[in-house]
Every structure is written in C-alpha cells, then in structure tokens.
Amino acid sequence: MSKTVKDAIETIPTDEINSISLSLVRSEILTKVIEYCKKHNSAQMSDVDLMDWDVEFANVHYTTLFDLVLSANYMNINCLLDLVCGKIADMIKGKTPGEIAKLFDIKDVSTYEEDN
Amino acid sequence: MSARNGKRSRIISTAANWSDLPRDLLYLISRCIDNEIDLIRFRSICSNWRSSSIPTHHTNILPFKFPLLKYVFSSYRESESDDDFSDCINDYKFSDSMNINDTNFPFEYLSKRSIFLIKPPQQQQTTLTRPWLIRFIQNSFGKTKIFQPQDTFDSLFPSFDYSNVLDFNELSVLHLGTDFIIEDEDDKHSDPHYHYLHPRTVLAVTCHGRKPLVLGAMCFITPRPMLLRDYDERWTPISSSTYYGDICVFKGRIYAVNIFGRTVVVGPSELTVQLPAQPSDPVSNKLLVESEGKLLLVELCESFPDFFGIDLFQLDEKEIKWVRLMDFDEKKNEWVKLRDIGDRVLFLGSGCSFSAYASELGLPKGNCVVFFDDSVLCVGNLNCGNCVFHLDQDRLSPASEYPEYLNLFLPPEWILKS
C-alpha cells in the first residue's frame, strides 16, 4: 500500500533487507498507519463498513492529523492521504479565518481580501 | 516491514507547524473543500496556504451554458378545449439531440445559486442573535446578488431590501447547498409550434481533480429527459420515458428518483446503481434530501384541501434499498411510522433542499418540514401560504402560524444594525 516502501523493496536486493528506513515517521504514528493498512488489506469488511471505520479512524486530535498527513505523504499511501486531507478540509468547514488560524496555531494570518 | 527506531531525525519540530505544510499537501487539502466561501477562507490563512491551494472552486463553472431541447407538438391542434390535458408524452416529440454538443445548439446561461447559514462569530452568539438563511445568486457574467424569488405572488414570504456589504471574514458561515438556475425565464425563443425545455433542477458534483459532472432534471412529474454533462464537458440526454423528477447530491454523487420511487445514481456515464422502487403511489411527489449523512426520500400526498401527508424513507447503503422510517410497536405488535426526525428541520424546495437542526437555527422545535419555494405544493396550498408541516401533528400549517421558520430568510437584527 505504501509506494515508498514498495519502491524501497524494489531497489534494494532482497537478501540485504533487514529494515527499511522510515526516519521521518514517529513510531506512534507508524503504528496507526500500520493499523490502517492492515484493515484495508484484509478483505473482511464490506465497503460501507470500511467507510464507517475510516471515519472513526480519522476522528483524532488535529496534532495527530498533522503527523498522519505528513506520514501518509512520505510513505505515499494514496487512500490514507485522501482520507486525512478530507478530514482536515472538514475541520475547516464553516470557521472564520480567525478561528482556523487559532485552531491550527498559525501566527501570521494574512488579512488581504481575495482579489478575484 | 519494520522501521529503524534508533535514528529518528525529524524534520518536523515537536510543535506542528501547520503554516509550513508542504505545498502539494495543501493543494490536496484545498481540493477537498466543498464550497467557495470555505476555500476563500482557506486561502486567506497565510501566504503559503494561499499560493499552494487551488485558485478557484470546482463548482465555479460559470459562465455556464445549458443546452435547450425543443419539444414539438406532434399534432398541433387549432382549438383546445378546457378539458384538453395535452401534457402527456404522446403529444410531444423531443427534437433531435444528436448535435447537442455543437456550438450552435440553442442554450441558456445559468446562474449559480447558493444557500448559507450565517451567524455572528461564536463569542458573540446569544439567544437573541438568530441566524440568517441567505441565498446568493451569481450570474454567468460575474454579477452576484442576494437571491429572492421574483414572482412575489407565488413567493411564500415577504421580500426585503439589503444592499450593505457583508464581511464574511467576521461571520460564521455554513454552506448548505448550491444549484444552478435560469434567472430570467423570459421566452426569447418562442414559437407556437414548439417550446424550449428549461431545466427545473441543475446540480454539479466535483470529483478530485476532474471537471464537475453536471445533471439537469427537466421536470417534476411528467416525463422529460435528464441531461448529463460528463468529465469531458459533453452533454448526453438520458432516457425520457422514465419520468425522473427530483435530483440530489449525496456523498459526492447525484441521485435521481422517479415517480415510481425508483432511484438511480447518475454518471459518470449514464445510470449506475439502481435501487428497486419503493411500492408507492405514482401520484405522490417525491423529493430527495440529505440529512445528517443519510439520504432521505420524502413522499408527499396532496389532495387539497382535504389531505396532506408525508412519508419518509431512508437509504440503507449496505442493502441498497429504501427503508421506511418505521418503528415496531411491541405492544400493538405492528409497525408504526417513526413520526419523529427529532431536532431536525427539513427544508424542501427545487434544487436546494437541505436539513438543519432546530437548535442551530434558533427555532423552538424541530421535527418538521418547511417548503420554502413554490415548486412542490399545489396551487391551493400555496395561495393559503400553507408550507410548514409538523410531523407530530401530521398537519400542514400556514406560514402565518409559524413565522419564525420563513423569517429565517430575512436579514436579522444584528446584521441590519452593523
């Protein structure tokens, strides 16, 4: 599921693989990513149940979302990336720019108007 | 696979720095935003977010040309008596739509109509500040204004004058729905031998990175084709003999229901996923609305002035069928209708049906259905202004008895004062 891992496996000769370096991913986040991959690879759940499971999975604190989106990007797992991006977009829905900046702790908020 | 835990050189500092997210991630996130207002806000957060995100929202398809099919009387009658109900399929023949994608095919420009729920920013919200259900309309030439139904005779509520500038940045804005309409219904092309078919409801759904799918449903009950515009912006008429009426966007796809209750998902190519019909009276109006993550089918039976009834169904996505909202009464050992949608209020109209919580709207109670335009009710009910249906009372009441529902569409005090 992870293109990064797949590429790593394909480029390193098989008998030399002991471990694959994922130096940019913290272990707690990696655990969650593995949980996601295992769930999606097992054929046990129906599509609709899997969607419900995804909603629960993405229902985490926004700091975890931050790490998840970067990890999914780094490990190149497209479906997880879509899920987390969608969740972040949902969190923004209906909030004023001030509220968004406060939620994500962003300091330099621009105040110029949209010019189109 | 295993990760080497020993050496973990993080490029991310312990505090998540959202404004420095990689550009391609910000681009992906911005593509998931489903309306223009939220996108503008996203882009105003900081310069990195602004430069990395998509510049305009997918539903920004204006200027938008909608092709007009002609329908021709197959037998033009000189004199028509009062009992002449000529609105049946046999009297009409639809013009050849083979060249529908040609540039010289007759068309009409559509305008984009959106409805938002506006509230003051959280810290200023009190019980006295009721929200505003505001509808905007933007025409194909860029002009935006507040939408009000033109024909005040048919309109169910008073018009208002509001021409101040609204600073959205300070307000809590929730997008409830977007559809496309023909604003000026004047018959530029008129001929006694044929009519142009105007769409009743036009909806667009966006798909990541692709052009939006657009579907136009022509009419409510009598059979008319639907027109689908695919990812390549090519139009295809969809079978006209199937009497499809209301359409609705649900979870990124467009659903259409016909008079027999048969429901389909339309597009990307023709019809996919067909739900079996709910046995029901073909005479009843059928409307689709999304509520709290579920798709509801609302069936209306109207026999003015004696009777007005509503039946509710919910889509079971696993079984792919409609389930009547029923409850099993243990004591009576029978199924009884679940006449309770709790705190929810369903607003039904042409193209922009939506659902909201009564508490969110500052209303005293939910569990009701409000018809907020003239597309659904019969003339008799419209003339009396009957448009609020309380499920627990099983009764259609005039707007005058419950002014708070339609007054939501008028600008509230706190807006007028600012």
XYZ file of N, CA and C in Angstrom, chain B residues 247-408:
486
model
N -33.689 15.494 -8.097
C -32.316 15.003 -8.026
C -31.628 15.640 -6.824
N -30.569 14.984 -6.358
C -29.935 15.454 -5.130
C -28.490 14.975 -5.102
N -27.613 15.787 -4.507
C -26.231 15.366 -4.363
C -26.088 14.670 -3.019
N -25.496 13.503 -3.017
C -25.292 12.767 -1.776
C -23.957 12.069 -1.846
N -23.087 12.383 -0.876
C -21.759 11.791 -0.810
C -21.043 11.842 -2.157
N -21.062 13.007 -2.751
C -20.298 13.199 -3.973
C -20.893 12.593 -5.226
N -22.130 12.101 -5.147
C -22.760 11.550 -6.347
C -24.166 12.127 -6.496
N -24.686 12.079 -7.729
C -26.024 12.638 -7.955
C -27.040 11.505 -8.023
N -28.054 11.601 -7.184
C -29.130 10.616 -7.168
C -30.367 11.219 -7.822
N -31.136 10.377 -8.527
C -32.381 10.840 -9.142
C -33.483 9.847 -8.792
N -34.673 10.379 -8.519
C -35.788 9.495 -8.174
C -36.915 9.705 -9.178
N -37.602 8.639 -9.543
C -38.702 8.822 -10.482
C -40.041 8.677 -9.768
N -41.109 8.834 -10.542
C -42.411 8.887 -9.874
C -42.812 7.576 -9.230
N -42.157 6.506 -9.624
C -42.472 5.220 -9.008
C -41.588 4.946 -7.803
N -40.713 5.875 -7.485
C -39.836 5.669 -6.346
C -38.537 4.993 -6.722
N -38.368 4.698 -7.988
C -37.126 4.060 -8.408
C -36.019 5.110 -8.409
N -34.897 4.736 -7.819
C -33.825 5.710 -7.641
C -32.561 5.226 -8.324
N -31.872 6.143 -8.957
C -30.619 5.779 -9.621
C -29.536 6.777 -9.266
N -28.294 6.337 -9.431
C -27.163 7.256 -9.340
C -26.793 7.581 -10.780
N -26.667 8.850 -11.087
C -26.396 9.247 -12.455
C -24.934 9.622 -12.633
N -24.337 9.087 -13.690
C -22.966 9.447 -14.004
C -21.982 8.564 -13.309
N -20.730 8.600 -13.702
C -20.178 9.433 -14.763
C -20.686 9.082 -16.158
N -21.165 7.885 -16.354
C -21.713 7.631 -17.682
C -23.101 7.040 -17.513
N -24.096 7.786 -17.923
C -25.496 7.331 -17.836
C -25.865 6.934 -16.413
N -26.547 5.832 -16.276
C -27.071 5.469 -14.964
C -26.313 4.297 -14.370
N -26.007 4.418 -13.131
C -25.358 3.308 -12.446
C -26.098 3.110 -11.136
N -25.935 1.988 -10.540
C -26.542 1.708 -9.229
C -28.020 2.032 -9.190
N -28.820 1.040 -9.338
C -30.256 1.292 -9.338
C -30.897 0.649 -8.143
N -31.655 1.428 -7.431
C -32.357 0.895 -6.279
C -33.743 0.457 -6.717
N -34.216 -0.661 -6.178
C -35.573 -1.083 -6.539
C -36.576 -0.048 -6.050
N -37.678 0.033 -6.736
C -38.675 1.036 -6.381
C -39.358 0.678 -5.086
N -39.692 1.680 -4.353
C -40.483 1.510 -3.156
C -41.927 1.444 -3.614
N -42.660 0.415 -3.276
C -44.050 0.398 -3.736
C -44.783 1.630 -3.226
N -45.256 2.419 -4.135
C -45.869 3.666 -3.680
C -46.756 4.212 -4.768
N -47.471 5.188 -4.420
C -48.434 5.814 -5.302
C -47.716 6.721 -6.294
N -47.786 6.439 -7.573
C -47.073 7.291 -8.523
C -47.572 8.735 -8.548
N -48.716 8.968 -7.968
C -49.236 10.332 -7.993
C -48.505 11.220 -6.991
N -47.880 10.589 -5.979
C -47.250 11.423 -4.960
C -45.962 12.041 -5.480
N -45.689 13.242 -5.020
C -44.423 13.904 -5.325
C -43.316 13.249 -4.528
N -42.174 13.111 -5.139
C -41.065 12.517 -4.416
C -39.880 13.457 -4.429
N -39.311 13.671 -3.274
C -38.185 14.583 -3.161
C -37.054 13.914 -2.412
N -35.843 14.303 -2.778
C -34.680 13.744 -2.110
C -34.005 14.830 -1.293
N -33.540 14.474 -0.117
C -32.798 15.453 0.670
C -31.779 14.717 1.534
N -30.611 15.359 1.722
C -29.620 14.749 2.579
C -29.808 15.295 3.989
N -29.725 14.402 4.964
C -29.855 14.867 6.339
C -28.953 14.055 7.234
N -28.009 14.741 7.883
C -27.125 14.083 8.836
C -26.446 12.857 8.253
N -25.908 13.013 7.064
C -25.154 11.906 6.486
C -25.997 10.785 5.917
N -27.313 10.963 5.883
C -28.185 9.935 5.289
C -28.990 10.568 4.170
N -29.375 9.758 3.211
C -30.226 10.266 2.139
C -31.670 9.899 2.459
N -32.530 10.900 2.451
C -33.947 10.666 2.739
C -34.796 10.869 1.495
N -35.822 10.071 1.397
C -36.804 10.229 0.332
C -38.082 10.687 0.995
N -38.592 11.811 0.534
C -39.818 12.338 1.119
C -40.926 12.205 0.089
N -41.994 11.512 0.477
C -43.126 11.355 -0.428
C -44.257 12.219 0.053
N -44.807 12.990 -0.844
C -45.900 13.875 -0.457
C -47.173 13.459 -1.140
N -48.238 13.404 -0.375
C -49.536 13.145 -0.973
C -50.417 14.342 -0.673
N -50.896 14.923 -1.733
C -51.640 16.157 -1.558
C -53.002 16.028 -2.204
N -54.012 16.362 -1.474
C -55.336 16.377 -2.070
C -56.029 17.577 -1.455
N -55.758 18.711 -2.064
C -56.226 19.971 -1.478
C -57.740 20.067 -1.540
N -58.453 20.549 -0.525
C -57.917 20.926 0.779
C -57.997 19.831 1.833
N -58.402 18.633 1.394
C -58.698 17.621 2.410
C -57.510 16.980 3.064
N -56.474 16.757 2.297
C -55.448 15.865 2.812
C -54.045 16.302 2.417
N -53.124 16.173 3.360
C -51.717 16.371 3.049
C -50.928 15.428 3.927
N -50.197 14.532 3.319
C -49.447 13.574 4.117
C -48.021 13.427 3.629
N -47.159 13.044 4.526
C -45.739 12.849 4.203
C -45.310 11.460 4.644
N -44.550 10.807 3.797
C -43.973 9.513 4.152
C -42.462 9.636 4.000
N -41.724 9.106 4.946
C -40.270 9.265 4.915
C -39.556 7.934 4.764
N -38.546 7.936 3.904
C -37.720 6.748 3.719
C -36.266 7.149 3.875
N -35.459 6.207 4.330
C -34.034 6.489 4.467
C -33.269 5.460 3.655
N -32.201 5.901 2.988
C -31.439 4.982 2.154
C -30.560 4.091 3.021
N -30.706 2.800 2.845
C -29.821 1.853 3.507
C -28.705 1.546 2.513
N -27.519 2.081 2.772
C -26.461 1.968 1.783
C -25.905 0.566 1.647
N -26.027 -0.230 2.699
C -25.490 -1.588 2.621
C -26.391 -2.467 1.776
N -27.688 -2.397 2.061
C -28.639 -3.228 1.319
C -29.026 -2.600 -0.008
N -28.654 -1.370 -0.204
C -29.046 -0.588 -1.386
C -30.551 -0.628 -1.587
N -31.256 -0.147 -0.590
C -32.705 -0.019 -0.758
C -33.233 1.046 0.200
N -34.457 1.465 -0.080
C -35.111 2.445 0.786
C -35.774 1.732 1.939
N -35.601 2.296 3.108
C -36.229 1.735 4.294
C -37.185 2.771 4.841
N -38.449 2.385 4.958
C -39.412 3.334 5.511
C -39.034 3.581 6.959
N -39.089 4.845 7.346
C -38.740 5.146 8.722
C -39.875 4.673 9.627
N -39.738 3.468 10.065
C -40.802 2.848 10.864
C -40.230 2.357 12.169
N -41.077 2.209 13.094
C -40.683 1.625 14.355
C -41.644 0.489 14.664
N -41.151 -0.528 15.307
C -42.029 -1.642 15.615
C -42.622 -1.444 16.998
N -43.921 -1.357 17.046
C -44.592 -1.156 18.326
C -44.831 -2.517 18.976
N -44.091 -2.775 20.061
C -44.160 -4.100 20.709
C -45.548 -4.420 21.226
N -46.162 -3.392 21.798
C -47.477 -3.643 22.413
C -48.524 -3.979 21.362
N -48.529 -3.178 20.325
C -49.542 -3.429 19.297
C -49.090 -4.521 18.329
N -47.826 -4.907 18.466
C -47.275 -5.933 17.587
C -47.427 -5.571 16.107
N -47.120 -4.307 15.830
C -47.206 -3.876 14.438
C -46.194 -2.759 14.184
N -45.952 -2.542 12.903
C -45.055 -1.469 12.525
C -45.796 -0.152 12.582
N -45.187 0.820 13.204
C -45.772 2.164 13.190
C -44.762 3.124 12.601
N -45.235 4.137 11.993
C -44.324 5.079 11.360
C -43.544 5.843 12.416
N -42.285 6.039 12.131
C -41.469 6.826 13.038
C -41.714 8.283 12.717
N -42.670 8.851 13.400
C -43.052 10.213 13.073
C -42.207 11.195 13.847
N -40.926 10.988 13.778
C -40.086 11.862 14.569
C -38.709 11.963 13.945
N -38.371 13.131 13.454
C -36.997 13.285 12.986
C -36.237 14.132 13.999
N -36.752 14.119 15.217
C -36.029 14.744 16.318
C -35.927 16.242 16.174
N -34.726 16.726 16.328
C -34.498 18.160 16.325
C -34.349 18.701 14.896
N -34.442 17.796 13.921
C -34.145 18.231 12.569
C -35.311 18.940 11.903
N -34.971 19.871 11.032
C -35.972 20.525 10.200
C -35.532 20.299 8.767
N -36.444 19.785 7.945
C -36.127 19.607 6.534
C -36.685 20.787 5.764
N -35.868 21.407 4.948
C -36.329 22.488 4.082
C -36.360 21.937 2.664
N -37.532 21.926 2.076
C -37.652 21.322 0.750
C -38.013 22.357 -0.291
N -37.291 22.312 -1.397
C -37.575 23.225 -2.482
C -36.914 22.691 -3.726
N -37.002 23.427 -4.779
C -36.433 22.947 -6.014
C -34.943 23.197 -6.059
N -34.154 22.140 -6.043
C -32.714 22.290 -6.227
C -31.907 22.510 -4.968
N -32.517 23.092 -3.957
C -31.728 23.427 -2.781
C -32.295 22.850 -1.503
N -32.794 21.637 -1.540
C -33.332 21.065 -0.303
C -32.194 20.800 0.658
N -32.433 21.053 1.940
C -31.385 20.782 2.918
C -32.021 20.502 4.262
N -31.175 20.120 5.210
C -31.663 19.806 6.551
C -30.788 20.527 7.557
N -31.373 20.957 8.660
C -30.580 21.609 9.705
C -31.239 21.318 11.045
N -30.500 21.510 12.115
C -31.054 21.303 13.452
C -31.802 22.546 13.903
N -32.935 22.335 14.551
C -33.728 23.462 15.046
C -32.899 24.305 16.004
N -32.078 23.628 16.820
C -31.283 24.370 17.802
C -30.258 25.259 17.097
N -29.727 24.758 15.986
C -28.751 25.526 15.221
C -29.410 26.756 14.588
N -30.685 26.622 14.279
C -31.403 27.696 13.612
C -32.079 28.630 14.608
N -31.967 28.305 15.871
C -32.622 29.145 16.859
C -34.139 28.976 16.854
N -34.604 27.793 16.429
C -36.047 27.546 16.390
C -36.471 26.786 17.640
N -37.720 26.991 18.041
C -38.158 26.334 19.283
C -38.221 24.818 19.179
N -38.638 24.318 18.031
C -38.685 22.867 17.921
C -38.390 22.392 16.506
N -37.968 21.155 16.409
C -37.681 20.592 15.093
C -38.819 19.680 14.692
N -38.448 18.559 14.105
C -39.428 17.553 13.707
C -40.472 18.134 12.755
N -39.985 18.939 11.817
C -40.935 19.455 10.851
C -40.281 19.641 9.491
N -41.132 19.876 8.518
C -40.699 20.051 7.127
C -41.230 21.393 6.646
N -40.356 22.190 6.062
C -40.763 23.504 5.567
C -40.575 23.543 4.055
N -41.593 23.964 3.354
C -41.490 24.091 1.903
C -41.172 25.545 1.613
N -39.989 25.801 1.115
C -39.630 27.207 1.030
C -39.625 27.789 -0.374
N -40.157 27.044 -1.321
C -40.458 27.721 -2.577
C -41.698 27.083 -3.180
N -42.071 27.572 -4.332
C -43.369 27.157 -4.857
C -43.296 25.933 -5.750
N -42.193 25.225 -5.713
C -42.037 24.148 -6.692
C -42.803 22.885 -6.343
N -43.151 22.706 -5.090
C -43.670 21.410 -4.689
C -45.169 21.404 -4.397
N -45.621 22.434 -3.730
C -47.011 22.418 -3.271
C -47.972 22.740 -4.402
N -49.206 22.318 -4.196
C -50.214 22.633 -5.206
C -50.671 24.079 -5.022
N -51.328 24.585 -6.029
C -51.722 25.999 -6.032
C -52.602 26.360 -4.842
N -53.497 25.446 -4.511
C -54.395 25.712 -3.386
C -53.635 25.971 -2.101
N -52.675 25.107 -1.814
C -51.897 25.279 -0.586
C -51.033 26.525 -0.651
N -50.507 26.809 -1.831
C -49.663 27.987 -1.985
C -50.446 29.247 -1.692
N -51.639 29.322 -2.249
C -52.452 30.519 -2.061
C -52.776 30.768 -0.598
N -52.911 29.688 0.157
C -53.170 29.863 1.586
C -51.881 30.021 2.374
N -50.753 29.941 1.692
C -49.486 30.046 2.409
C -49.198 28.858 3.295
N -49.805 27.706 2.990
C -49.566 26.521 3.824
C -48.240 25.907 3.450
N -47.279 26.003 4.365
C -45.987 25.454 3.971
C -45.164 24.866 5.106
N -45.724 24.791 6.298
C -44.962 24.211 7.402
C -45.675 22.949 7.874
N -44.988 21.832 7.807
C -45.623 20.569 8.170
C -44.951 20.019 9.423
N -45.716 19.947 10.505
C -45.171 19.362 11.729
C -45.501 17.888 11.762
N -44.479 17.057 11.893
C -44.686 15.612 11.814
C -45.498 15.081 12.979
N -45.350 15.681 14.149
C -46.103 15.151 15.278
C -47.584 15.518 15.194
N -47.884 16.613 14.549
C -49.287 16.979 14.406
C -49.883 16.439 13.115
N -49.004 15.999 12.216
C -49.487 15.443 10.953
C -50.347 16.460 10.193
N -49.840 17.693 10.160
C -50.701 18.757 9.624
C -49.851 19.800 8.894
N -50.406 20.272 7.789
C -49.737 21.345 7.058
C -50.325 22.664 7.520
N -49.470 23.522 8.037
C -49.956 24.779 8.603
C -49.528 25.968 7.772
N -50.284 27.053 7.864
C -49.863 28.249 7.135
C -48.640 28.892 7.769
N -47.870 29.568 6.943
C -46.661 30.228 7.424
C -46.986 31.257 8.493
N -48.172 31.829 8.425
C -48.538 32.862 9.391
C -48.584 32.322 10.815
N -48.846 31.026 10.969
C -48.881 30.442 12.317
C -47.490 30.206 12.874
N -46.529 30.063 11.967
C -45.155 29.798 12.394
C -44.194 30.710 11.642
N -44.299 32.013 11.907
C -43.486 32.955 11.137
C -41.987 32.749 11.318
N -41.602 32.152 12.446
C -40.159 32.027 12.709
C -39.437 31.163 11.677
N -40.158 30.279 10.991
C -39.473 29.411 10.029
C -39.081 30.173 8.782
N -40.030 30.899 8.196
C -39.678 31.619 6.970
C -38.946 32.923 7.253
N -39.090 33.431 8.465
C -38.348 34.652 8.804
C -36.853 34.428 8.839
N -36.452 33.150 8.897
C -35.021 32.843 8.841
C -34.391 33.360 7.564
